[in-house]
Amino acid sequence: MSLHRADTLGGRAAVVGIGATEFSKDSGRSELKLAVEAVHAALDDAGLTPADVDGLVTFTMDSNPEITVAQAAGIGELSFFSRIHYGGGAACATVQQAAMAVATGVAEVVVCYRAFNERSGHRFGSGLQSRQPSAEGVAMGWTMPPGLLTPASWVALHAARYLHTYRLSPDVLGHVAVADRRHAAANPAAYFYQRPITLAEHAASRWIVEPLRLLDCCQETDGGQAVVVTSVERARELRHAPAVIAAAAQGAGRAQEAMTSFYRDDLTGLPELGVVARQLWGSSGLGPQDIDTAVLYDHFTPFVLMQLEEFGFCARGEAADFAADGGLELGGRLPVNTHGGQLGEAYLHGMNGIAEGVRQLRGSSVNQVADASAVLVTAGTGVPTSGLVLTADG
Protein backbone atom coordinates (compact mmCIF):
# COMPACT_ATOMS: atom_id res chain seq x y z
CA MET A 1 0.00 0.00 0.00
CA SER A 2 1.50 3.36 -0.99
CA LEU A 3 1.57 6.44 1.19
CA HIS A 4 -1.89 7.94 1.82
CA ARG A 5 -0.82 11.07 3.65
CA ALA A 6 1.69 13.84 3.11
CA ASP A 7 5.06 13.28 4.73
CA THR A 8 6.90 15.96 6.70
CA LEU A 9 10.21 16.04 4.82
CA GLY A 10 9.36 18.79 2.36
CA GLY A 11 10.97 22.18 2.90
CA ARG A 12 13.50 21.01 5.48
CA ALA A 13 16.54 20.53 3.23
CA ALA A 14 17.92 21.97 0.00
CA VAL A 15 20.44 21.29 -2.72
CA VAL A 16 23.19 23.89 -2.39
CA GLY A 17 25.98 22.62 -4.62
CA ILE A 18 26.33 20.80 -7.93
CA GLY A 19 29.50 19.63 -9.63
CA ALA A 20 30.58 17.31 -12.41
CA THR A 21 33.54 16.16 -14.43
CA GLU A 22 33.55 16.50 -18.18
CA PHE A 23 31.40 13.93 -19.97
CA SER A 24 33.40 11.73 -22.36
CA LYS A 25 33.77 8.30 -23.90
CA ASP A 26 37.23 7.68 -22.41
CA SER A 27 38.03 9.59 -19.21
CA GLY A 28 41.57 8.26 -18.94
CA ARG A 29 41.35 8.04 -15.16
CA SER A 30 39.90 5.87 -12.43
CA GLU A 31 36.29 5.93 -11.29
CA LEU A 32 37.53 7.02 -7.85
CA LYS A 33 39.27 10.01 -9.40
CA LEU A 34 36.06 10.95 -11.21
CA ALA A 35 34.07 10.70 -7.98
CA VAL A 36 36.49 12.90 -6.05
CA GLU A 37 36.59 15.51 -8.81
CA ALA A 38 32.80 15.69 -8.85
CA VAL A 39 32.57 15.93 -5.05
CA HIS A 40 35.15 18.73 -4.93
CA ALA A 41 33.39 20.60 -7.74
CA ALA A 42 30.05 20.39 -5.94
CA LEU A 43 31.54 21.60 -2.66
CA ASP A 44 33.30 24.47 -4.42
CA ASP A 45 30.00 25.42 -6.05
CA ALA A 46 28.33 25.50 -2.64
CA GLY A 47 31.13 27.46 -1.01
CA LEU A 48 31.87 24.60 1.36
CA THR A 49 34.96 22.49 2.05
CA PRO A 50 35.52 18.76 2.60
CA ALA A 51 35.79 19.49 6.31
CA ASP A 52 32.12 20.54 6.32
CA VAL A 53 30.88 17.16 5.08
CA ASP A 54 29.62 14.53 7.50
CA GLY A 55 27.50 12.37 5.18
CA LEU A 56 27.84 10.59 1.83
CA VAL A 57 25.23 8.78 -0.27
CA THR A 58 25.71 6.83 -3.50
CA PHE A 59 24.38 3.86 -5.48
CA THR A 60 24.90 0.18 -4.68
CA MET A 61 26.20 -0.06 -8.26
CA ASP A 62 28.92 2.53 -7.63
CA SER A 63 32.44 1.13 -7.34
CA ASN A 64 33.59 3.91 -5.00
CA PRO A 65 32.89 3.15 -1.32
CA GLU A 66 31.89 6.09 0.84
CA ILE A 67 34.85 5.68 3.15
CA THR A 68 37.26 5.56 0.21
CA VAL A 69 35.77 8.69 -1.36
CA ALA A 70 35.90 10.41 2.02
CA GLN A 71 39.57 9.59 2.44
CA ALA A 72 40.51 10.58 -1.11
CA ALA A 73 38.48 13.80 -1.00
CA GLY A 74 39.87 14.95 2.34
CA ILE A 75 36.60 14.42 4.21
CA GLY A 76 36.96 13.49 7.89
CA GLU A 77 34.53 11.63 10.11
CA LEU A 78 31.16 10.52 8.74
CA SER A 79 27.99 10.29 10.82
CA PHE A 80 25.88 9.11 7.88
CA PHE A 81 26.55 6.95 4.82
CA SER A 82 24.10 5.11 2.64
CA ARG A 83 23.61 3.38 -0.71
CA ILE A 84 20.51 2.97 -2.84
CA HIS A 85 19.76 -0.06 -4.99
CA TYR A 86 18.21 -0.50 -8.48
CA GLY A 87 20.59 1.35 -10.77
CA GLY A 88 19.20 4.57 -12.19
CA GLY A 89 16.15 4.25 -9.94
CA ALA A 90 18.41 5.37 -7.10
CA ALA A 91 19.20 8.85 -8.41
CA CYS A 92 16.58 10.99 -6.68
CA ALA A 93 16.55 8.64 -3.68
CA THR A 94 20.13 9.64 -2.88
CA VAL A 95 18.86 13.17 -2.37
CA GLN A 96 15.86 11.89 -0.41
CA GLN A 97 18.12 10.01 2.00
CA ALA A 98 20.44 13.00 2.32
CA ALA A 99 17.44 15.21 3.09
CA MET A 100 16.16 12.77 5.70
CA ALA A 101 19.56 12.69 7.38
CA VAL A 102 19.69 16.49 7.47
CA ALA A 103 16.08 16.90 8.59
CA THR A 104 16.54 14.49 11.51
CA GLY A 105 19.88 15.92 12.60
CA VAL A 106 21.84 12.78 11.73
CA ALA A 107 24.10 14.82 9.44
CA GLU A 108 24.57 18.47 8.53
CA VAL A 109 26.11 18.40 5.05
CA VAL A 110 25.61 15.35 2.83
CA VAL A 111 27.11 14.81 -0.62
CA CYS A 112 25.41 12.49 -3.10
CA TYR A 113 27.62 11.19 -5.90
CA ARG A 114 27.78 8.81 -8.86
CA ALA A 115 30.86 8.13 -10.97
CA PHE A 116 31.77 5.50 -13.53
CA ASN A 117 33.64 4.71 -16.72
CA GLU A 118 30.52 3.31 -18.31
CA ARG A 119 31.77 3.72 -21.88
CA SER A 120 35.45 2.89 -21.66
CA GLY A 121 34.91 0.29 -18.93
CA HIS A 122 31.91 -1.94 -18.24
CA ARG A 123 29.10 -1.00 -20.63
CA PHE A 124 25.60 -1.53 -19.25
CA GLY A 125 24.17 -1.62 -22.75
CA SER A 126 26.05 -4.83 -23.48
CA GLY A 127 23.57 -6.62 -21.24
CA LEU A 128 23.92 -9.72 -19.09
CA GLN A 129 26.67 -12.14 -20.02
CA SER A 130 26.17 -14.33 -16.97
CA ARG A 131 24.53 -14.18 -13.57
CA GLN A 132 25.10 -15.97 -10.30
CA PRO A 133 22.03 -17.70 -8.82
CA SER A 134 20.14 -15.40 -6.48
CA ALA A 135 16.61 -14.50 -5.46
CA GLU A 136 16.96 -11.25 -7.39
CA GLY A 137 18.05 -13.11 -10.47
CA VAL A 138 15.05 -15.45 -10.61
CA ALA A 139 13.05 -13.03 -12.75
CA MET A 140 15.86 -12.89 -15.28
CA GLY A 141 15.70 -16.66 -15.57
CA TRP A 142 12.39 -16.31 -17.39
CA THR A 143 13.67 -13.75 -19.89
CA MET A 144 17.30 -14.62 -20.59
CA PRO A 145 16.77 -17.99 -22.34
CA PRO A 146 14.64 -16.45 -25.14
CA GLY A 147 17.36 -13.84 -25.67
CA LEU A 148 16.20 -10.84 -23.65
CA LEU A 149 19.65 -9.94 -22.38
CA THR A 150 19.94 -6.17 -22.78
CA PRO A 151 18.16 -3.11 -21.38
CA ALA A 152 17.00 -2.24 -24.91
CA SER A 153 15.37 -5.65 -25.31
CA TRP A 154 13.56 -5.35 -21.97
CA VAL A 155 12.21 -1.89 -22.77
CA ALA A 156 11.27 -2.91 -26.31
CA LEU A 157 8.58 -5.28 -25.03
CA HIS A 158 6.89 -2.51 -23.08
CA ALA A 159 7.29 -0.09 -25.98
CA ALA A 160 5.79 -2.52 -28.48
CA ARG A 161 2.73 -3.01 -26.30
CA TYR A 162 2.34 0.74 -25.75
CA LEU A 163 2.51 1.51 -29.47
CA HIS A 164 0.11 -1.34 -30.31
CA THR A 165 -2.43 -0.33 -27.67
CA TYR A 166 -2.60 3.27 -28.82
CA ARG A 167 -2.13 2.46 -32.54
CA LEU A 168 1.05 4.47 -32.87
CA SER A 169 4.08 4.20 -35.15
CA PRO A 170 7.62 3.96 -33.76
CA ASP A 171 8.22 7.29 -35.48
CA VAL A 172 6.39 9.07 -32.65
CA LEU A 173 9.32 8.30 -30.39
CA GLY A 174 11.45 10.60 -32.52
CA HIS A 175 9.90 13.71 -30.99
CA VAL A 176 11.47 12.84 -27.64
CA ALA A 177 14.89 12.26 -29.18
CA VAL A 178 14.75 15.42 -31.30
CA ALA A 179 13.75 17.61 -28.33
CA ASP A 180 16.55 16.23 -26.15
CA ARG A 181 19.17 16.63 -28.83
CA ARG A 182 18.01 20.18 -29.64
CA HIS A 183 18.49 21.12 -26.00
CA ALA A 184 21.86 19.35 -25.89
CA ALA A 185 23.00 21.23 -28.99
CA ALA A 186 22.93 24.47 -26.98
CA ASN A 187 24.73 22.96 -23.96
CA PRO A 188 28.55 23.18 -24.08
CA ALA A 189 28.79 20.47 -21.39
CA ALA A 190 26.77 18.00 -23.47
CA TYR A 191 28.50 15.27 -25.43
CA PHE A 192 26.24 16.08 -28.37
CA TYR A 193 26.83 19.84 -28.17
CA GLN A 194 26.06 21.52 -31.53
CA ARG A 195 24.77 18.21 -32.91
CA PRO A 196 20.97 18.33 -33.11
CA ILE A 197 19.04 15.70 -35.05
CA THR A 198 15.92 15.71 -37.20
CA LEU A 199 12.93 13.41 -37.25
CA ALA A 200 14.21 12.04 -40.56
CA GLU A 201 17.56 11.19 -38.98
CA HIS A 202 15.80 9.46 -36.12
CA ALA A 203 13.70 7.40 -38.53
CA ALA A 204 16.80 6.50 -40.55
CA SER A 205 18.83 5.31 -37.56
CA ARG A 206 19.31 1.56 -37.35
CA TRP A 207 17.12 -0.78 -35.39
CA ILE A 208 18.49 -1.93 -32.05
CA VAL A 209 15.48 -3.99 -30.92
CA GLU A 210 12.22 -3.14 -32.64
CA PRO A 211 10.52 -0.75 -32.04
CA LEU A 212 13.66 0.95 -30.67
CA ARG A 213 16.13 2.59 -33.01
CA LEU A 214 19.64 3.71 -32.18
CA LEU A 215 18.48 7.27 -31.49
CA ASP A 216 15.86 6.02 -29.03
CA CYS A 217 18.63 4.73 -26.76
CA CYS A 218 20.74 6.83 -24.41
CA GLN A 219 24.45 7.15 -24.88
CA GLU A 220 27.13 5.59 -22.67
CA THR A 221 29.34 7.94 -20.69
CA ASP A 222 32.47 8.23 -18.59
CA GLY A 223 32.04 10.85 -15.87
CA GLY A 224 30.98 11.83 -12.40
CA GLN A 225 28.30 14.03 -10.84
CA ALA A 226 27.74 15.15 -7.26
CA VAL A 227 25.21 17.30 -5.39
CA VAL A 228 25.37 18.77 -1.89
CA VAL A 229 22.42 18.78 0.52
CA THR A 230 22.05 20.72 3.75
CA SER A 231 19.32 22.42 5.80
CA VAL A 232 17.34 25.25 4.25
CA GLU A 233 18.49 27.54 7.06
CA ARG A 234 22.15 26.91 6.37
CA ALA A 235 21.55 27.00 2.62
CA ARG A 236 20.40 30.62 2.86
CA GLU A 237 23.86 31.59 4.13
CA LEU A 238 25.72 29.96 1.24
CA ARG A 239 26.74 31.03 -2.24
CA HIS A 240 23.61 30.24 -4.26
CA ALA A 241 19.90 30.53 -3.66
CA PRO A 242 18.80 27.13 -2.35
CA ALA A 243 16.92 24.59 -4.45
CA VAL A 244 14.45 23.52 -1.79
CA ILE A 245 13.50 19.83 -1.69
CA ALA A 246 9.73 20.33 -1.60
CA ALA A 247 9.09 16.59 -1.87
CA ALA A 248 11.07 13.39 -2.37
CA ALA A 249 9.76 9.88 -2.87
CA GLN A 250 10.60 6.31 -3.76
CA GLY A 251 8.23 3.86 -5.39
CA ALA A 252 7.86 0.22 -6.36
CA GLY A 253 4.68 -1.09 -7.97
CA ARG A 254 2.79 -4.33 -7.55
CA ALA A 255 4.48 -7.30 -9.25
CA GLN A 256 7.61 -5.14 -9.55
CA GLU A 257 10.73 -6.56 -11.12
CA ALA A 258 13.91 -4.84 -12.21
CA MET A 259 13.26 -4.07 -15.92
CA THR A 260 11.30 -7.28 -16.55
CA SER A 261 7.83 -6.60 -15.09
CA PHE A 262 6.14 -8.35 -17.99
CA TYR A 263 3.50 -10.22 -15.97
CA ARG A 264 1.45 -7.25 -14.90
CA ASP A 265 -2.04 -6.80 -16.27
CA ASP A 266 -0.98 -3.75 -18.28
CA LEU A 267 2.40 -3.02 -19.88
CA THR A 268 1.52 0.46 -21.16
CA GLY A 269 2.39 2.33 -17.96
CA LEU A 270 5.00 2.62 -15.24
CA PRO A 271 3.21 1.85 -11.95
CA GLU A 272 6.35 2.48 -9.92
CA LEU A 273 6.30 6.09 -11.15
CA GLY A 274 2.63 6.27 -10.29
CA VAL A 275 3.54 5.50 -6.68
CA VAL A 276 6.18 8.23 -6.79
CA ALA A 277 3.82 10.73 -8.43
CA ARG A 278 1.10 10.32 -5.80
CA GLN A 279 3.61 10.90 -3.02
CA LEU A 280 5.25 13.90 -4.67
CA TRP A 281 1.98 15.67 -5.43
CA GLY A 282 0.50 14.83 -2.04
CA SER A 283 3.52 15.88 -0.01
CA SER A 284 4.43 19.02 -1.96
CA GLY A 285 0.88 20.27 -2.35
CA LEU A 286 1.67 20.86 -6.00
CA GLY A 287 0.38 19.18 -9.15
CA PRO A 288 1.26 18.88 -12.83
CA GLN A 289 -0.15 22.35 -13.49
CA ASP A 290 2.41 23.89 -11.11
CA ILE A 291 5.54 22.43 -12.71
CA ASP A 292 7.51 24.82 -14.93
CA THR A 293 9.95 22.27 -16.36
CA ALA A 294 10.73 18.59 -15.86
CA VAL A 295 13.75 16.34 -16.04
CA LEU A 296 12.36 12.95 -17.05
CA TYR A 297 14.67 9.94 -16.99
CA ASP A 298 15.31 9.17 -20.63
CA HIS A 299 17.42 6.05 -20.99
CA PHE A 300 14.89 5.08 -23.70
CA THR A 301 12.40 7.37 -25.42
CA PRO A 302 9.19 5.32 -24.87
CA PHE A 303 9.46 5.64 -21.11
CA VAL A 304 9.49 9.43 -21.37
CA LEU A 305 6.03 9.29 -22.96
CA MET A 306 4.77 6.94 -20.25
CA GLN A 307 6.09 9.24 -17.53
CA LEU A 308 4.15 12.19 -18.91
CA GLU A 309 1.01 10.11 -18.48
CA GLU A 310 1.87 8.69 -15.04
CA PHE A 311 2.45 12.18 -13.64
CA GLY A 312 -0.76 13.54 -15.13
CA PHE A 313 0.64 15.97 -17.66
CA CYS A 314 -1.66 14.35 -20.19
CA ALA A 315 -4.16 11.50 -20.34
CA ARG A 316 -3.27 7.87 -21.10
CA GLY A 317 -2.37 7.45 -24.72
CA GLU A 318 -1.98 11.20 -25.34
CA ALA A 319 1.74 11.66 -24.67
CA ALA A 320 2.71 11.09 -28.31
CA ASP A 321 0.50 14.02 -29.37
CA PHE A 322 1.86 16.07 -26.46
CA ALA A 323 5.40 15.56 -27.76
CA ALA A 324 4.51 15.94 -31.45
CA ASP A 325 2.94 19.34 -30.74
CA GLY A 326 6.27 20.63 -29.41
CA GLY A 327 5.23 20.18 -25.80
CA LEU A 328 8.70 19.02 -24.71
CA GLU A 329 10.59 21.89 -26.33
CA LEU A 330 11.75 25.10 -24.71
CA GLY A 331 8.66 27.30 -24.93
CA GLY A 332 6.35 24.27 -25.09
CA ARG A 333 3.73 23.09 -22.60
CA LEU A 334 6.37 21.36 -20.45
CA PRO A 335 10.01 21.87 -21.41
CA VAL A 336 11.68 18.51 -20.71
CA ASN A 337 15.38 17.72 -20.25
CA THR A 338 16.62 21.21 -21.00
CA HIS A 339 20.22 20.03 -20.52
CA GLY A 340 19.79 17.43 -23.26
CA GLY A 341 19.03 14.50 -20.98
CA GLN A 342 20.84 11.20 -21.12
CA LEU A 343 20.19 11.04 -24.83
CA GLY A 344 22.02 14.31 -25.41
CA GLU A 345 24.13 15.47 -22.46
CA ALA A 346 25.40 12.37 -20.66
CA TYR A 347 24.30 9.10 -19.11
CA LEU A 348 25.08 9.45 -15.40
CA HIS A 349 22.25 7.33 -14.02
CA GLY A 350 20.14 10.49 -13.78
CA MET A 351 22.35 12.46 -11.39
CA ASN A 352 23.10 15.10 -14.04
CA GLY A 353 19.35 15.61 -14.33
CA ILE A 354 19.18 16.65 -10.68
CA ALA A 355 21.89 19.21 -11.38
CA GLU A 356 19.85 20.61 -14.28
CA GLY A 357 16.84 20.98 -12.02
CA VAL A 358 18.97 23.06 -9.67
CA ARG A 359 20.27 25.21 -12.54
CA GLN A 360 16.72 25.94 -13.68
CA LEU A 361 15.83 27.26 -10.22
CA ARG A 362 19.03 29.31 -10.11
CA GLY A 363 18.29 30.76 -13.55
CA SER A 364 21.57 29.48 -14.96
CA SER A 365 20.51 26.78 -17.41
CA VAL A 366 21.71 27.15 -20.99
CA ASN A 367 18.07 26.56 -21.97
CA GLN A 368 16.49 28.58 -19.21
CA VAL A 369 12.74 28.43 -18.64
CA ALA A 370 11.54 31.91 -17.73
CA ASP A 371 10.77 32.37 -14.03
CA ALA A 372 11.11 28.66 -13.25
CA SER A 373 10.11 28.08 -9.63
CA ALA A 374 9.09 24.39 -9.55
CA VAL A 375 10.90 21.48 -11.21
CA LEU A 376 10.06 17.78 -11.34
CA VAL A 377 12.99 15.35 -11.54
CA THR A 378 12.57 11.60 -12.02
CA ALA A 379 14.92 8.64 -11.72
CA GLY A 380 15.25 5.34 -13.59
CA THR A 381 12.17 3.73 -15.11
CA GLY A 382 11.26 0.05 -15.30
CA VAL A 383 12.84 -0.46 -11.86
CA PRO A 384 11.96 0.59 -8.30
CA THR A 385 12.54 4.29 -8.60
CA SER A 386 12.40 7.77 -7.07
CA GLY A 387 11.58 11.39 -7.80
CA LEU A 388 11.92 14.95 -6.54
CA VAL A 389 10.05 18.20 -6.64
CA LEU A 390 12.50 21.08 -6.27
CA THR A 391 11.30 24.63 -5.71
CA ALA A 392 12.72 28.10 -5.33
CA ASP A 393 13.10 29.32 -1.77
CA GLY A 394 10.15 31.35 -0.56
PDB file of N, CA, C and O in Angstrom, residues 3 22 56 137 147 172 180-181 186 200 209 213 244-245 248 268 281 290 306 317 319 347:
ATOM      1  N   LEU A   3       1.829   5.407   0.205  1.00  0.00           N
ATOM      2  CA  LEU A   3       1.569   6.440   1.194  1.00  0.00           C
ATOM      3  C   LEU A   3       0.233   7.132   0.924  1.00  0.00           C
ATOM      4  O   LEU A   3      -0.065   7.528  -0.183  1.00  0.00           O
ATOM      5  N   GLU A  22      33.992  16.468 -16.789  1.00  0.00           N
ATOM      6  CA  GLU A  22      33.553  16.496 -18.180  1.00  0.00           C
ATOM      7  C   GLU A  22      32.905  15.159 -18.514  1.00  0.00           C
ATOM      8  O   GLU A  22      33.137  14.149 -17.830  1.00  0.00           O
ATOM      9  N   LEU A  56      27.667  10.920   3.246  1.00  0.00           N
ATOM     10  CA  LEU A  56      27.835  10.587   1.826  1.00  0.00           C
ATOM     11  C   LEU A  56      26.774   9.557   1.438  1.00  0.00           C
ATOM     12  O   LEU A  56      26.480   8.635   2.201  1.00  0.00           O
ATOM     13  N   GLY A 137      17.857 -12.681  -9.100  1.00  0.00           N
ATOM     14  CA  GLY A 137      18.053 -13.113 -10.475  1.00  0.00           C
ATOM     15  C   GLY A 137      16.997 -14.061 -11.013  1.00  0.00           C
ATOM     16  O   GLY A 137      17.004 -14.380 -12.207  1.00  0.00           O
ATOM     17  N   GLY A 147      16.473 -14.824 -25.064  1.00  0.00           N
ATOM     18  CA  GLY A 147      17.363 -13.837 -25.667  1.00  0.00           C
ATOM     19  C   GLY A 147      17.174 -12.415 -25.212  1.00  0.00           C
ATOM     20  O   GLY A 147      17.771 -11.503 -25.780  1.00  0.00           O
ATOM     21  N   VAL A 172       6.789   8.075 -33.652  1.00  0.00           N
ATOM     22  CA  VAL A 172       6.386   9.065 -32.650  1.00  0.00           C
ATOM     23  C   VAL A 172       7.455   9.236 -31.577  1.00  0.00           C
ATOM     24  O   VAL A 172       7.538  10.292 -30.937  1.00  0.00           O
ATOM     25  N   ASP A 180      15.356  16.366 -26.991  1.00  0.00           N
ATOM     26  CA  ASP A 180      16.550  16.230 -26.148  1.00  0.00           C
ATOM     27  C   ASP A 180      17.796  16.715 -26.877  1.00  0.00           C
ATOM     28  O   ASP A 180      18.611  17.462 -26.322  1.00  0.00           O
ATOM     29  N   ARG A 181      17.955  16.272 -28.098  1.00  0.00           N
ATOM     30  CA  ARG A 181      19.169  16.629 -28.833  1.00  0.00           C
ATOM     31  C   ARG A 181      19.198  18.124 -29.189  1.00  0.00           C
ATOM     32  O   ARG A 181      20.271  18.720 -29.273  1.00  0.00           O
ATOM     33  N   ALA A 186      22.633  23.151 -27.530  1.00  0.00           N
ATOM     34  CA  ALA A 186      22.934  24.468 -26.977  1.00  0.00           C
ATOM     35  C   ALA A 186      23.731  24.389 -25.674  1.00  0.00           C
ATOM     36  O   ALA A 186      24.024  25.427 -25.069  1.00  0.00           O
ATOM     37  N   ALA A 200      13.782  12.921 -39.484  1.00  0.00           N
ATOM     38  CA  ALA A 200      14.213  12.038 -40.562  1.00  0.00           C
ATOM     39  C   ALA A 200      15.447  11.243 -40.151  1.00  0.00           C
ATOM     40  O   ALA A 200      15.567  10.052 -40.471  1.00  0.00           O
ATOM     41  N   VAL A 209      16.487  -2.939 -31.150  1.00  0.00           N
ATOM     42  CA  VAL A 209      15.485  -3.988 -30.919  1.00  0.00           C
ATOM     43  C   VAL A 209      14.153  -3.332 -31.258  1.00  0.00           C
ATOM     44  O   VAL A 209      13.749  -2.377 -30.587  1.00  0.00           O
ATOM     45  N   ARG A 213      15.017   2.295 -32.118  1.00  0.00           N
ATOM     46  CA  ARG A 213      16.127   2.586 -33.012  1.00  0.00           C
ATOM     47  C   ARG A 213      17.316   3.097 -32.195  1.00  0.00           C
ATOM     48  O   ARG A 213      17.193   3.390 -30.996  1.00  0.00           O
ATOM     49  N   VAL A 244      15.112  24.164  -2.919  1.00  0.00           N
ATOM     50  CA  VAL A 244      14.452  23.517  -1.787  1.00  0.00           C
ATOM     51  C   VAL A 244      13.859  22.179  -2.228  1.00  0.00           C
ATOM     52  O   VAL A 244      13.217  22.081  -3.283  1.00  0.00           O
ATOM     53  N   ILE A 245      14.067  21.157  -1.416  1.00  0.00           N
ATOM     54  CA  ILE A 245      13.500  19.834  -1.687  1.00  0.00           C
ATOM     55  C   ILE A 245      12.076  19.846  -1.143  1.00  0.00           C
ATOM     56  O   ILE A 245      11.827  19.573   0.029  1.00  0.00           O
ATOM     57  N   ALA A 248      10.208  14.454  -1.867  1.00  0.00           N
ATOM     58  CA  ALA A 248      11.074  13.389  -2.371  1.00  0.00           C
ATOM     59  C   ALA A 248      10.385  12.065  -2.088  1.00  0.00           C
ATOM     60  O   ALA A 248       9.765  11.894  -1.042  1.00  0.00           O
ATOM     61  N   THR A 268       1.467  -0.851 -20.494  1.00  0.00           N
ATOM     62  CA  THR A 268       1.522   0.457 -21.155  1.00  0.00           C
ATOM     63  C   THR A 268       1.829   1.596 -20.192  1.00  0.00           C
ATOM     64  O   THR A 268       1.842   2.760 -20.600  1.00  0.00           O
ATOM     65  N   TRP A 281       3.054  14.667  -5.374  1.00  0.00           N
ATOM     66  CA  TRP A 281       1.983  15.665  -5.433  1.00  0.00           C
ATOM     67  C   TRP A 281       1.338  15.837  -4.053  1.00  0.00           C
ATOM     68  O   TRP A 281       1.057  16.966  -3.621  1.00  0.00           O
ATOM     69  N   ASP A 290       1.500  22.973 -11.806  1.00  0.00           N
ATOM     70  CA  ASP A 290       2.407  23.892 -11.115  1.00  0.00           C
ATOM     71  C   ASP A 290       3.861  23.744 -11.550  1.00  0.00           C
ATOM     72  O   ASP A 290       4.710  24.549 -11.151  1.00  0.00           O
ATOM     73  N   MET A 306       5.540   7.551 -21.330  1.00  0.00           N
ATOM     74  CA  MET A 306       4.767   6.939 -20.252  1.00  0.00           C
ATOM     75  C   MET A 306       4.845   7.769 -18.973  1.00  0.00           C
ATOM     76  O   MET A 306       3.864   7.851 -18.213  1.00  0.00           O
ATOM     77  N   GLY A 317      -2.348   7.537 -23.271  1.00  0.00           N
ATOM     78  CA  GLY A 317      -2.370   7.446 -24.724  1.00  0.00           C
ATOM     79  C   GLY A 317      -2.201   8.764 -25.443  1.00  0.00           C
ATOM     80  O   GLY A 317      -2.155   8.788 -26.681  1.00  0.00           O
ATOM     81  N   ALA A 319       0.396  11.088 -24.776  1.00  0.00           N
ATOM     82  CA  ALA A 319       1.739  11.659 -24.675  1.00  0.00           C
ATOM     83  C   ALA A 319       2.390  11.838 -26.035  1.00  0.00           C
ATOM     84  O   ALA A 319       3.172  12.778 -26.241  1.00  0.00           O
ATOM     85  N   TYR A 347      24.967  10.132 -19.894  1.00  0.00           N
ATOM     86  CA  TYR A 347      24.300   9.100 -19.111  1.00  0.00           C
ATOM     87  C   TYR A 347      25.046   8.944 -17.802  1.00  0.00           C
ATOM     88  O   TYR A 347      26.111   8.330 -17.741  1.00  0.00           O
TER      89      TYR A 347
END
